CSV table of C-alpha atoms in Angstrom, one decimal:
chain,number,residue,atom,x,y,z
A,1,UNK,CA,-68.1,-116.6,-0.9
A,2,UNK,CA,-68.6,-115.1,-4.4
A,3,UNK,CA,-70.8,-112.4,-2.9
A,4,UNK,CA,-68.0,-111.6,-0.4
A,5,UNK,CA,-65.5,-111.3,-3.2
A,6,UNK,CA,-67.8,-109.0,-5.2
A,7,UNK,CA,-68.3,-106.8,-2.1
A,8,UNK,CA,-64.5,-106.6,-1.6
A,9,UNK,CA,-64.0,-105.6,-5.3
A,10,UNK,CA,-66.7,-103.0,-4.9
A,11,UNK,CA,-65.0,-101.5,-1.9
A,12,UNK,CA,-61.6,-101.5,-3.6
A,13,UNK,CA,-63.1,-99.7,-6.6
A,14,UNK,CA,-64.3,-96.7,-4.6
A,15,UNK,CA,-61.9,-93.7,-5.2
A,16,UNK,CA,-61.4,-90.3,-3.7
A,17,UNK,CA,-63.1,-88.9,-6.8
A,18,UNK,CA,-66.2,-90.9,-5.9
A,19,UNK,CA,-66.2,-89.4,-2.4
A,20,UNK,CA,-65.7,-85.9,-3.7
A,21,UNK,CA,-68.5,-86.3,-6.2
A,22,UNK,CA,-70.9,-87.6,-3.6
A,23,UNK,CA,-70.0,-84.9,-1.0
A,24,UNK,CA,-70.0,-82.2,-3.8
A,25,UNK,CA,-66.5,-81.0,-3.0
A,26,UNK,CA,-63.3,-81.1,-4.8
A,27,UNK,CA,-60.9,-84.1,-4.6
A,28,UNK,CA,-58.3,-81.8,-3.0
A,29,UNK,CA,-60.8,-81.0,-0.2
A,30,UNK,CA,-61.3,-84.7,0.4
A,31,UNK,CA,-57.5,-85.1,0.5
A,32,UNK,CA,-57.1,-82.2,2.9
A,33,UNK,CA,-59.8,-83.7,5.1
A,34,UNK,CA,-58.0,-87.0,5.3
A,35,UNK,CA,-54.7,-85.4,6.1
A,36,UNK,CA,-55.8,-82.5,8.3
A,37,UNK,CA,-59.6,-82.5,9.1
A,38,UNK,CA,-59.4,-79.3,11.2
A,39,UNK,CA,-58.4,-77.4,8.0
A,40,UNK,CA,-61.8,-78.2,6.4
A,41,UNK,CA,-65.0,-76.4,7.1
A,42,UNK,CA,-67.6,-78.1,9.4
A,43,UNK,CA,-70.1,-78.3,6.5
A,44,UNK,CA,-67.6,-79.9,4.1
A,45,UNK,CA,-66.3,-82.2,6.9
A,46,UNK,CA,-69.8,-83.6,7.5
A,47,UNK,CA,-70.5,-84.1,3.8
A,48,UNK,CA,-67.2,-85.9,3.3
A,49,UNK,CA,-67.7,-88.1,6.4
A,50,UNK,CA,-71.2,-89.1,5.3
A,51,UNK,CA,-69.9,-89.9,1.8
A,52,UNK,CA,-67.0,-92.0,3.2
A,53,UNK,CA,-69.5,-93.9,5.4
A,54,UNK,CA,-72.0,-94.4,2.6
A,55,UNK,CA,-69.5,-95.5,0.0
A,56,UNK,CA,-67.5,-97.5,2.6
A,57,UNK,CA,-64.4,-95.8,1.3
A,58,UNK,CA,-61.1,-96.9,2.9
A,59,UNK,CA,-58.4,-94.2,2.2
A,60,UNK,CA,-55.0,-95.5,1.1
A,61,UNK,CA,-52.8,-93.3,3.3
A,62,UNK,CA,-49.7,-95.1,2.1
A,63,UNK,CA,-50.4,-94.3,-1.5
A,64,UNK,CA,-50.9,-90.6,-0.7
A,65,UNK,CA,-47.8,-90.6,1.4
A,66,UNK,CA,-45.6,-92.2,-1.3
A,67,UNK,CA,-46.6,-89.5,-3.7
A,68,UNK,CA,-45.3,-87.0,-1.2
A,69,UNK,CA,-42.1,-89.1,-0.5
A,70,UNK,CA,-43.3,-90.1,3.0
A,71,UNK,CA,-46.2,-92.1,4.5
A,72,UNK,CA,-48.7,-91.1,7.2
A,73,UNK,CA,-47.2,-93.7,9.5
A,74,UNK,CA,-44.9,-92.9,12.5
A,75,UNK,CA,-42.8,-95.9,13.4
A,76,UNK,CA,-42.5,-96.3,17.2
A,77,UNK,CA,-40.1,-98.9,18.6
A,78,UNK,CA,-40.3,-99.8,22.3
A,79,UNK,CA,-38.3,-102.4,24.3
A,80,UNK,CA,-41.5,-104.1,25.6
A,81,UNK,CA,-45.2,-103.8,24.8
A,82,UNK,CA,-45.8,-105.3,28.3
A,83,UNK,CA,-44.3,-102.3,30.0
A,84,UNK,CA,-46.9,-99.9,31.4
A,85,UNK,CA,-44.4,-97.0,31.2
A,86,UNK,CA,-44.1,-97.2,27.4
A,87,UNK,CA,-47.8,-98.0,26.9
A,88,UNK,CA,-48.7,-94.7,28.4
A,89,UNK,CA,-46.3,-92.8,26.2
A,90,UNK,CA,-47.4,-94.6,23.0
A,91,UNK,CA,-51.1,-94.1,23.8
A,92,UNK,CA,-50.6,-90.4,24.3
A,93,UNK,CA,-48.6,-90.1,21.1
A,94,UNK,CA,-51.3,-92.0,19.1
A,95,UNK,CA,-54.0,-89.6,20.4
A,96,UNK,CA,-52.0,-86.5,19.5
A,97,UNK,CA,-50.7,-87.7,16.1
A,98,UNK,CA,-54.2,-89.1,15.2
A,99,UNK,CA,-55.6,-85.6,15.2
A,100,UNK,CA,-53.7,-85.0,12.0
A,101,UNK,CA,-54.3,-88.5,10.5
A,102,UNK,CA,-50.9,-89.9,11.4
A,103,UNK,CA,-50.9,-93.4,12.6
A,104,UNK,CA,-48.5,-95.2,15.0
A,105,UNK,CA,-46.8,-98.3,13.6
A,106,UNK,CA,-45.6,-100.1,16.8
A,107,UNK,CA,-42.5,-102.3,17.0
A,108,UNK,CA,-41.3,-104.4,20.0
A,109,UNK,CA,-37.5,-105.0,20.3
A,110,UNK,CA,-37.5,-107.0,23.6
A,111,UNK,CA,-34.4,-104.9,24.7
A,112,UNK,CA,-32.4,-106.3,21.7
A,113,UNK,CA,-30.3,-103.9,19.6
A,114,UNK,CA,-30.3,-106.4,16.8
A,115,UNK,CA,-34.1,-106.7,16.7
A,116,UNK,CA,-34.3,-102.9,16.9
A,117,UNK,CA,-32.1,-102.7,13.9
A,118,UNK,CA,-34.3,-105.0,12.0
A,119,UNK,CA,-37.4,-103.0,12.9
A,120,UNK,CA,-35.7,-99.8,11.8
A,121,UNK,CA,-34.8,-101.3,8.4
A,122,UNK,CA,-38.4,-102.4,7.9
A,123,UNK,CA,-39.8,-99.0,9.1
A,124,UNK,CA,-37.5,-97.1,6.7
A,125,UNK,CA,-38.7,-99.2,3.7
A,126,UNK,CA,-42.2,-97.8,4.3
A,127,UNK,CA,-41.0,-94.2,4.1
A,128,UNK,CA,-42.3,-93.2,7.6
A,129,UNK,CA,-43.2,-89.7,8.5
A,130,UNK,CA,-40.9,-90.2,11.6
A,131,UNK,CA,-39.1,-92.9,13.5
A,132,UNK,CA,-39.3,-93.0,17.3
A,133,UNK,CA,-36.9,-95.0,19.4
A,134,UNK,CA,-36.6,-95.7,23.1
A,135,UNK,CA,-33.4,-94.6,24.7
A,136,UNK,CA,-30.1,-93.4,23.3
A,137,UNK,CA,-28.3,-96.7,23.0
A,138,UNK,CA,-28.5,-98.3,19.5
A,139,UNK,CA,-26.3,-100.3,17.2
A,140,UNK,CA,-23.9,-98.5,14.9
A,141,UNK,CA,-25.9,-99.7,11.9
A,142,UNK,CA,-29.1,-98.3,13.3
A,143,UNK,CA,-27.6,-95.0,14.0
A,144,UNK,CA,-26.1,-94.8,10.4
A,145,UNK,CA,-29.4,-95.9,8.8
A,146,UNK,CA,-31.3,-93.2,10.6
A,147,UNK,CA,-28.7,-90.4,10.1
A,148,UNK,CA,-28.8,-91.2,6.3
A,149,UNK,CA,-32.5,-91.8,6.1
A,150,UNK,CA,-33.7,-88.2,5.7
A,151,UNK,CA,-36.5,-88.8,8.2
A,152,UNK,CA,-37.2,-87.1,11.6
A,153,UNK,CA,-35.8,-89.2,14.4
A,154,UNK,CA,-36.9,-89.0,18.0
A,155,UNK,CA,-35.4,-90.8,21.0
A,156,UNK,CA,-37.6,-91.1,24.1
A,157,UNK,CA,-37.3,-91.7,27.8
A,158,UNK,CA,-33.6,-90.9,28.2
A,159,UNK,CA,-31.3,-87.9,28.0
A,160,UNK,CA,-27.5,-88.0,28.1
A,161,UNK,CA,-25.3,-88.5,25.1
A,162,UNK,CA,-25.9,-86.6,21.9
A,163,UNK,CA,-29.1,-87.7,20.2
A,164,UNK,CA,-29.4,-88.8,16.6
A,165,UNK,CA,-31.8,-85.9,16.0
A,166,UNK,CA,-34.4,-85.1,18.7
A,167,UNK,CA,-34.9,-86.4,22.2
A,168,UNK,CA,-37.5,-86.2,24.9
A,169,UNK,CA,-37.0,-87.6,28.4
A,170,UNK,CA,-35.0,-87.3,31.6
A,171,UNK,CA,-31.7,-88.3,33.2
A,172,UNK,CA,-31.9,-91.7,34.7
A,173,UNK,CA,-28.7,-91.2,36.8
A,174,UNK,CA,-30.6,-88.3,38.5
A,175,UNK,CA,-33.5,-90.6,39.3
A,176,UNK,CA,-31.1,-92.9,41.1
A,177,UNK,CA,-29.3,-90.1,42.8
A,178,UNK,CA,-32.7,-88.6,44.0
A,179,UNK,CA,-33.7,-92.0,45.5
A,180,UNK,CA,-30.4,-92.3,47.4
A,181,UNK,CA,-30.6,-88.7,48.7
A,182,UNK,CA,-34.2,-89.3,49.9
A,183,UNK,CA,-33.2,-92.4,51.8
A,184,UNK,CA,-30.2,-90.8,53.3
A,185,UNK,CA,-32.2,-87.9,54.4
A,186,UNK,CA,-34.6,-90.3,56.2
A,187,UNK,CA,-31.6,-91.5,58.3
A,188,UNK,CA,-30.8,-94.7,56.4
A,189,UNK,CA,-27.2,-95.9,56.3
A,190,UNK,CA,-27.1,-99.4,54.7
A,191,UNK,CA,-28.6,-99.1,51.2
A,192,UNK,CA,-29.3,-101.6,48.4
A,193,UNK,CA,-30.4,-101.2,44.8
A,194,UNK,CA,-32.5,-104.2,43.7
A,195,UNK,CA,-32.7,-104.5,40.0
A,196,UNK,CA,-34.0,-106.9,37.3
A,197,UNK,CA,-32.7,-107.3,33.8
A,198,UNK,CA,-29.9,-104.8,34.3
A,199,UNK,CA,-27.8,-106.5,31.7
A,200,UNK,CA,-30.3,-105.4,29.0
A,201,UNK,CA,-32.2,-102.5,30.5
A,202,UNK,CA,-29.7,-99.6,30.1
A,203,UNK,CA,-32.0,-97.1,31.8
A,204,UNK,CA,-32.4,-99.2,34.9
A,205,UNK,CA,-28.6,-99.6,35.0
A,206,UNK,CA,-28.2,-95.8,34.8
A,207,UNK,CA,-30.5,-95.5,37.8
A,208,UNK,CA,-28.5,-98.0,39.7
A,209,UNK,CA,-25.3,-96.2,38.9
A,210,UNK,CA,-26.7,-92.8,40.0
A,211,UNK,CA,-27.9,-94.4,43.2
A,212,UNK,CA,-24.6,-96.0,44.1
A,213,UNK,CA,-22.6,-92.9,43.3
A,214,UNK,CA,-24.6,-90.6,45.5
A,215,UNK,CA,-24.9,-93.0,48.4
A,216,UNK,CA,-21.2,-93.9,48.4
A,217,UNK,CA,-20.2,-90.2,48.3
A,218,UNK,CA,-22.1,-89.7,51.6
A,219,UNK,CA,-20.0,-90.2,54.8
A,220,UNK,CA,-21.1,-93.2,56.8
A,221,UNK,CA,-23.4,-94.7,54.1
A,222,UNK,CA,-22.8,-97.9,52.2
A,223,UNK,CA,-24.5,-99.1,49.1
A,224,UNK,CA,-24.5,-102.3,47.0
A,225,UNK,CA,-26.5,-103.8,44.1
A,226,UNK,CA,-28.4,-107.1,44.1
A,227,UNK,CA,-29.8,-108.1,40.7
A,228,UNK,CA,-31.6,-110.8,38.8
A,229,UNK,CA,-31.4,-111.4,35.0
A,230,UNK,CA,-35.1,-112.0,34.5
A,231,UNK,CA,-37.7,-109.4,33.6
A,232,UNK,CA,-39.1,-107.5,36.6
A,233,UNK,CA,-42.1,-108.7,38.5
A,234,UNK,CA,-43.3,-109.1,42.1
A,235,UNK,CA,-41.9,-112.6,42.4
A,236,UNK,CA,-38.5,-111.5,41.4
A,237,UNK,CA,-38.7,-108.6,43.9
A,238,UNK,CA,-39.4,-111.0,46.7
A,239,UNK,CA,-36.5,-113.3,45.6
A,240,UNK,CA,-34.2,-110.3,45.5
A,241,UNK,CA,-35.0,-109.1,49.0
A,242,UNK,CA,-34.6,-112.6,50.4
A,243,UNK,CA,-31.1,-112.8,48.7
A,244,UNK,CA,-30.3,-109.2,49.9
A,245,UNK,CA,-31.0,-110.1,53.5
A,246,UNK,CA,-28.9,-113.2,53.4
A,247,UNK,CA,-25.9,-111.1,51.9
A,248,UNK,CA,-26.4,-107.9,53.9
A,249,UNK,CA,-28.5,-108.6,57.0
A,250,UNK,CA,-28.0,-105.0,58.3
A,251,UNK,CA,-29.7,-103.2,55.3
A,252,UNK,CA,-32.2,-100.6,56.3
A,253,UNK,CA,-33.3,-99.3,52.9
A,254,UNK,CA,-33.8,-100.5,49.3
A,255,UNK,CA,-34.4,-98.7,46.1
A,256,UNK,CA,-35.9,-100.9,43.3
A,257,UNK,CA,-35.5,-100.7,39.6
A,258,UNK,CA,-39.3,-100.4,39.2
A,259,UNK,CA,-42.5,-100.6,41.2
A,260,UNK,CA,-43.0,-104.3,40.4
A,261,UNK,CA,-39.8,-105.2,42.2
A,262,UNK,CA,-40.9,-102.9,45.1
A,263,UNK,CA,-44.2,-104.6,45.4
A,264,UNK,CA,-42.5,-108.0,45.7
A,265,UNK,CA,-40.2,-106.5,48.4
A,266,UNK,CA,-43.4,-105.4,50.3
A,267,UNK,CA,-44.9,-108.8,50.0
A,268,UNK,CA,-41.7,-110.5,51.2
A,269,UNK,CA,-41.4,-108.1,54.2
A,270,UNK,CA,-45.0,-109.0,55.2
A,271,UNK,CA,-44.2,-112.7,54.8
A,272,UNK,CA,-41.1,-112.6,57.1
A,273,UNK,CA,-42.3,-110.0,59.5
A,274,UNK,CA,-40.1,-107.0,58.5
A,275,UNK,CA,-41.8,-103.7,59.4
A,276,UNK,CA,-41.9,-101.0,56.7
A,277,UNK,CA,-40.7,-98.3,57.1
A,278,UNK,CA,-39.6,-98.9,60.8
A,279,UNK,CA,-37.0,-101.6,59.9
A,280,UNK,CA,-36.7,-101.1,56.1
A,281,UNK,CA,-37.5,-98.2,53.9
A,282,UNK,CA,-38.6,-99.0,50.3
A,283,UNK,CA,-38.6,-96.8,47.2
A,284,UNK,CA,-39.7,-97.7,43.7
A,285,UNK,CA,-39.8,-96.3,40.2
A,286,UNK,CA,-42.8,-95.8,38.0
A,287,UNK,CA,-45.8,-94.9,40.1
A,288,UNK,CA,-47.8,-97.7,38.6
A,289,UNK,CA,-51.5,-98.1,39.3
A,290,UNK,CA,-51.1,-100.2,42.5
A,291,UNK,CA,-48.3,-98.0,44.0
A,292,UNK,CA,-50.6,-95.7,46.0
A,293,UNK,CA,-53.1,-98.4,46.9
A,294,UNK,CA,-50.7,-101.2,48.3
A,295,UNK,CA,-50.1,-101.4,52.1
A,296,UNK,CA,-48.0,-99.5,53.0
A,297,UNK,CA,-48.4,-97.1,50.1
A,298,UNK,CA,-45.2,-97.1,48.1
A,299,UNK,CA,-42.8,-94.2,47.9
A,300,UNK,CA,-41.8,-94.0,44.3
A,301,UNK,CA,-40.5,-91.8,41.5
A,302,UNK,CA,-43.0,-90.9,38.8
A,303,UNK,CA,-41.7,-90.6,35.2
A,304,UNK,CA,-43.9,-88.3,33.1
A,305,UNK,CA,-44.9,-90.9,30.5
A,306,UNK,CA,-47.9,-88.9,29.2
A,307,UNK,CA,-45.8,-85.7,29.0
A,308,UNK,CA,-43.1,-87.5,27.0
A,309,UNK,CA,-45.8,-88.6,24.6
A,310,UNK,CA,-47.3,-85.2,24.2
A,311,UNK,CA,-43.9,-83.5,23.7
A,312,UNK,CA,-42.8,-86.2,21.3
A,313,UNK,CA,-45.9,-85.7,19.1
A,314,UNK,CA,-45.4,-82.0,19.1
A,315,UNK,CA,-41.9,-82.2,17.9
A,316,UNK,CA,-42.8,-84.7,15.2
A,317,UNK,CA,-45.7,-82.5,13.9
A,318,UNK,CA,-43.5,-79.4,14.1
A,319,UNK,CA,-40.8,-81.1,12.0
A,320,UNK,CA,-43.3,-82.5,9.5
A,321,UNK,CA,-44.8,-79.1,8.9
A,322,UNK,CA,-41.5,-77.4,8.4
A,323,UNK,CA,-40.1,-76.9,4.9
A,324,UNK,CA,-36.5,-77.8,5.8
A,325,UNK,CA,-34.7,-79.8,8.5
A,326,UNK,CA,-34.7,-77.9,11.7
A,327,UNK,CA,-32.0,-77.9,14.4
A,328,UNK,CA,-32.1,-80.8,16.9
A,329,UNK,CA,-34.5,-80.4,19.8
A,330,UNK,CA,-33.9,-81.9,23.3
A,331,UNK,CA,-36.6,-81.6,26.0
A,332,UNK,CA,-36.0,-82.5,29.6
A,333,UNK,CA,-39.3,-83.5,31.1
A,334,UNK,CA,-37.8,-84.3,34.6
A,335,UNK,CA,-39.5,-86.6,37.1
A,336,UNK,CA,-41.3,-86.4,40.5
A,337,UNK,CA,-40.5,-88.0,43.8
A,338,UNK,CA,-43.7,-89.1,45.6
A,339,UNK,CA,-43.2,-89.8,49.3
A,340,UNK,CA,-45.7,-92.2,50.8
A,341,UNK,CA,-45.7,-94.6,53.8
A,342,UNK,CA,-42.9,-97.0,52.7
A,343,UNK,CA,-40.1,-94.6,53.5
């Protein structure tokens, strides 16, 4: 135990000066290497890396950031860490930001504006290099804190109302409209939108709204919503379809709030003997890993999660490298309809 304590004290006592001396470079070069390794020569980089490894030096990025009035952390707040959509975006952002020694500090709001507000307050106390939120809907306090925080703010995965600062994403109403148009063009007349957690998931609700609007504006086409308050999964999808058939036995097409719901629809159709797409067309949202492999392969709409992450990181880095506050930036990444066997 005492040896462990001595080892920890020894690690804590190693400074940037020690690394610089061992690598035979200036402390400013070590600092530059930690912040922006590509700006340091290959020879110096190797020497510094070897010195850090030999001395077991752990850089205090927070301390360096505080001296410059901001940390090297980017606060990213997502509604759910279980959602594969957001995981792809966050992973891409981490890879891009990590190239310049920026680290993602991840928060999980569980679709609660109050919890998001608490996470924003905590993030701002650490003087983040940027704050990244999901969507455009936030509490009045959150919006005020971020507008007064003198920190770059980026909202992801949704376009629509005026962003706080910068935004990267797409219009979810257009996703719903695209799904409805596709089904109508396939000759379908009795359409349903099956959704989970619509009371909390604003973006899924926007997709439902766009779906209904487009379908109901088409002559001879009807459209309704059947929803469940629980988080989306295949079991909920199966339950939703069973309820939909009881309420609307003449339905011939369903659009689902995401691919998990659509997978449950496919399972339920197989259980009760409903042929896809002959009797029922099915379209999802997400293009998750199983979507192309299930039977029948699922027609779905692919959101560009990786592109959103790449563009978000680019905007953050551009803002950090600028001397002043630039004009707001809004990037429409759009989305892709993938027609497969289910429609």
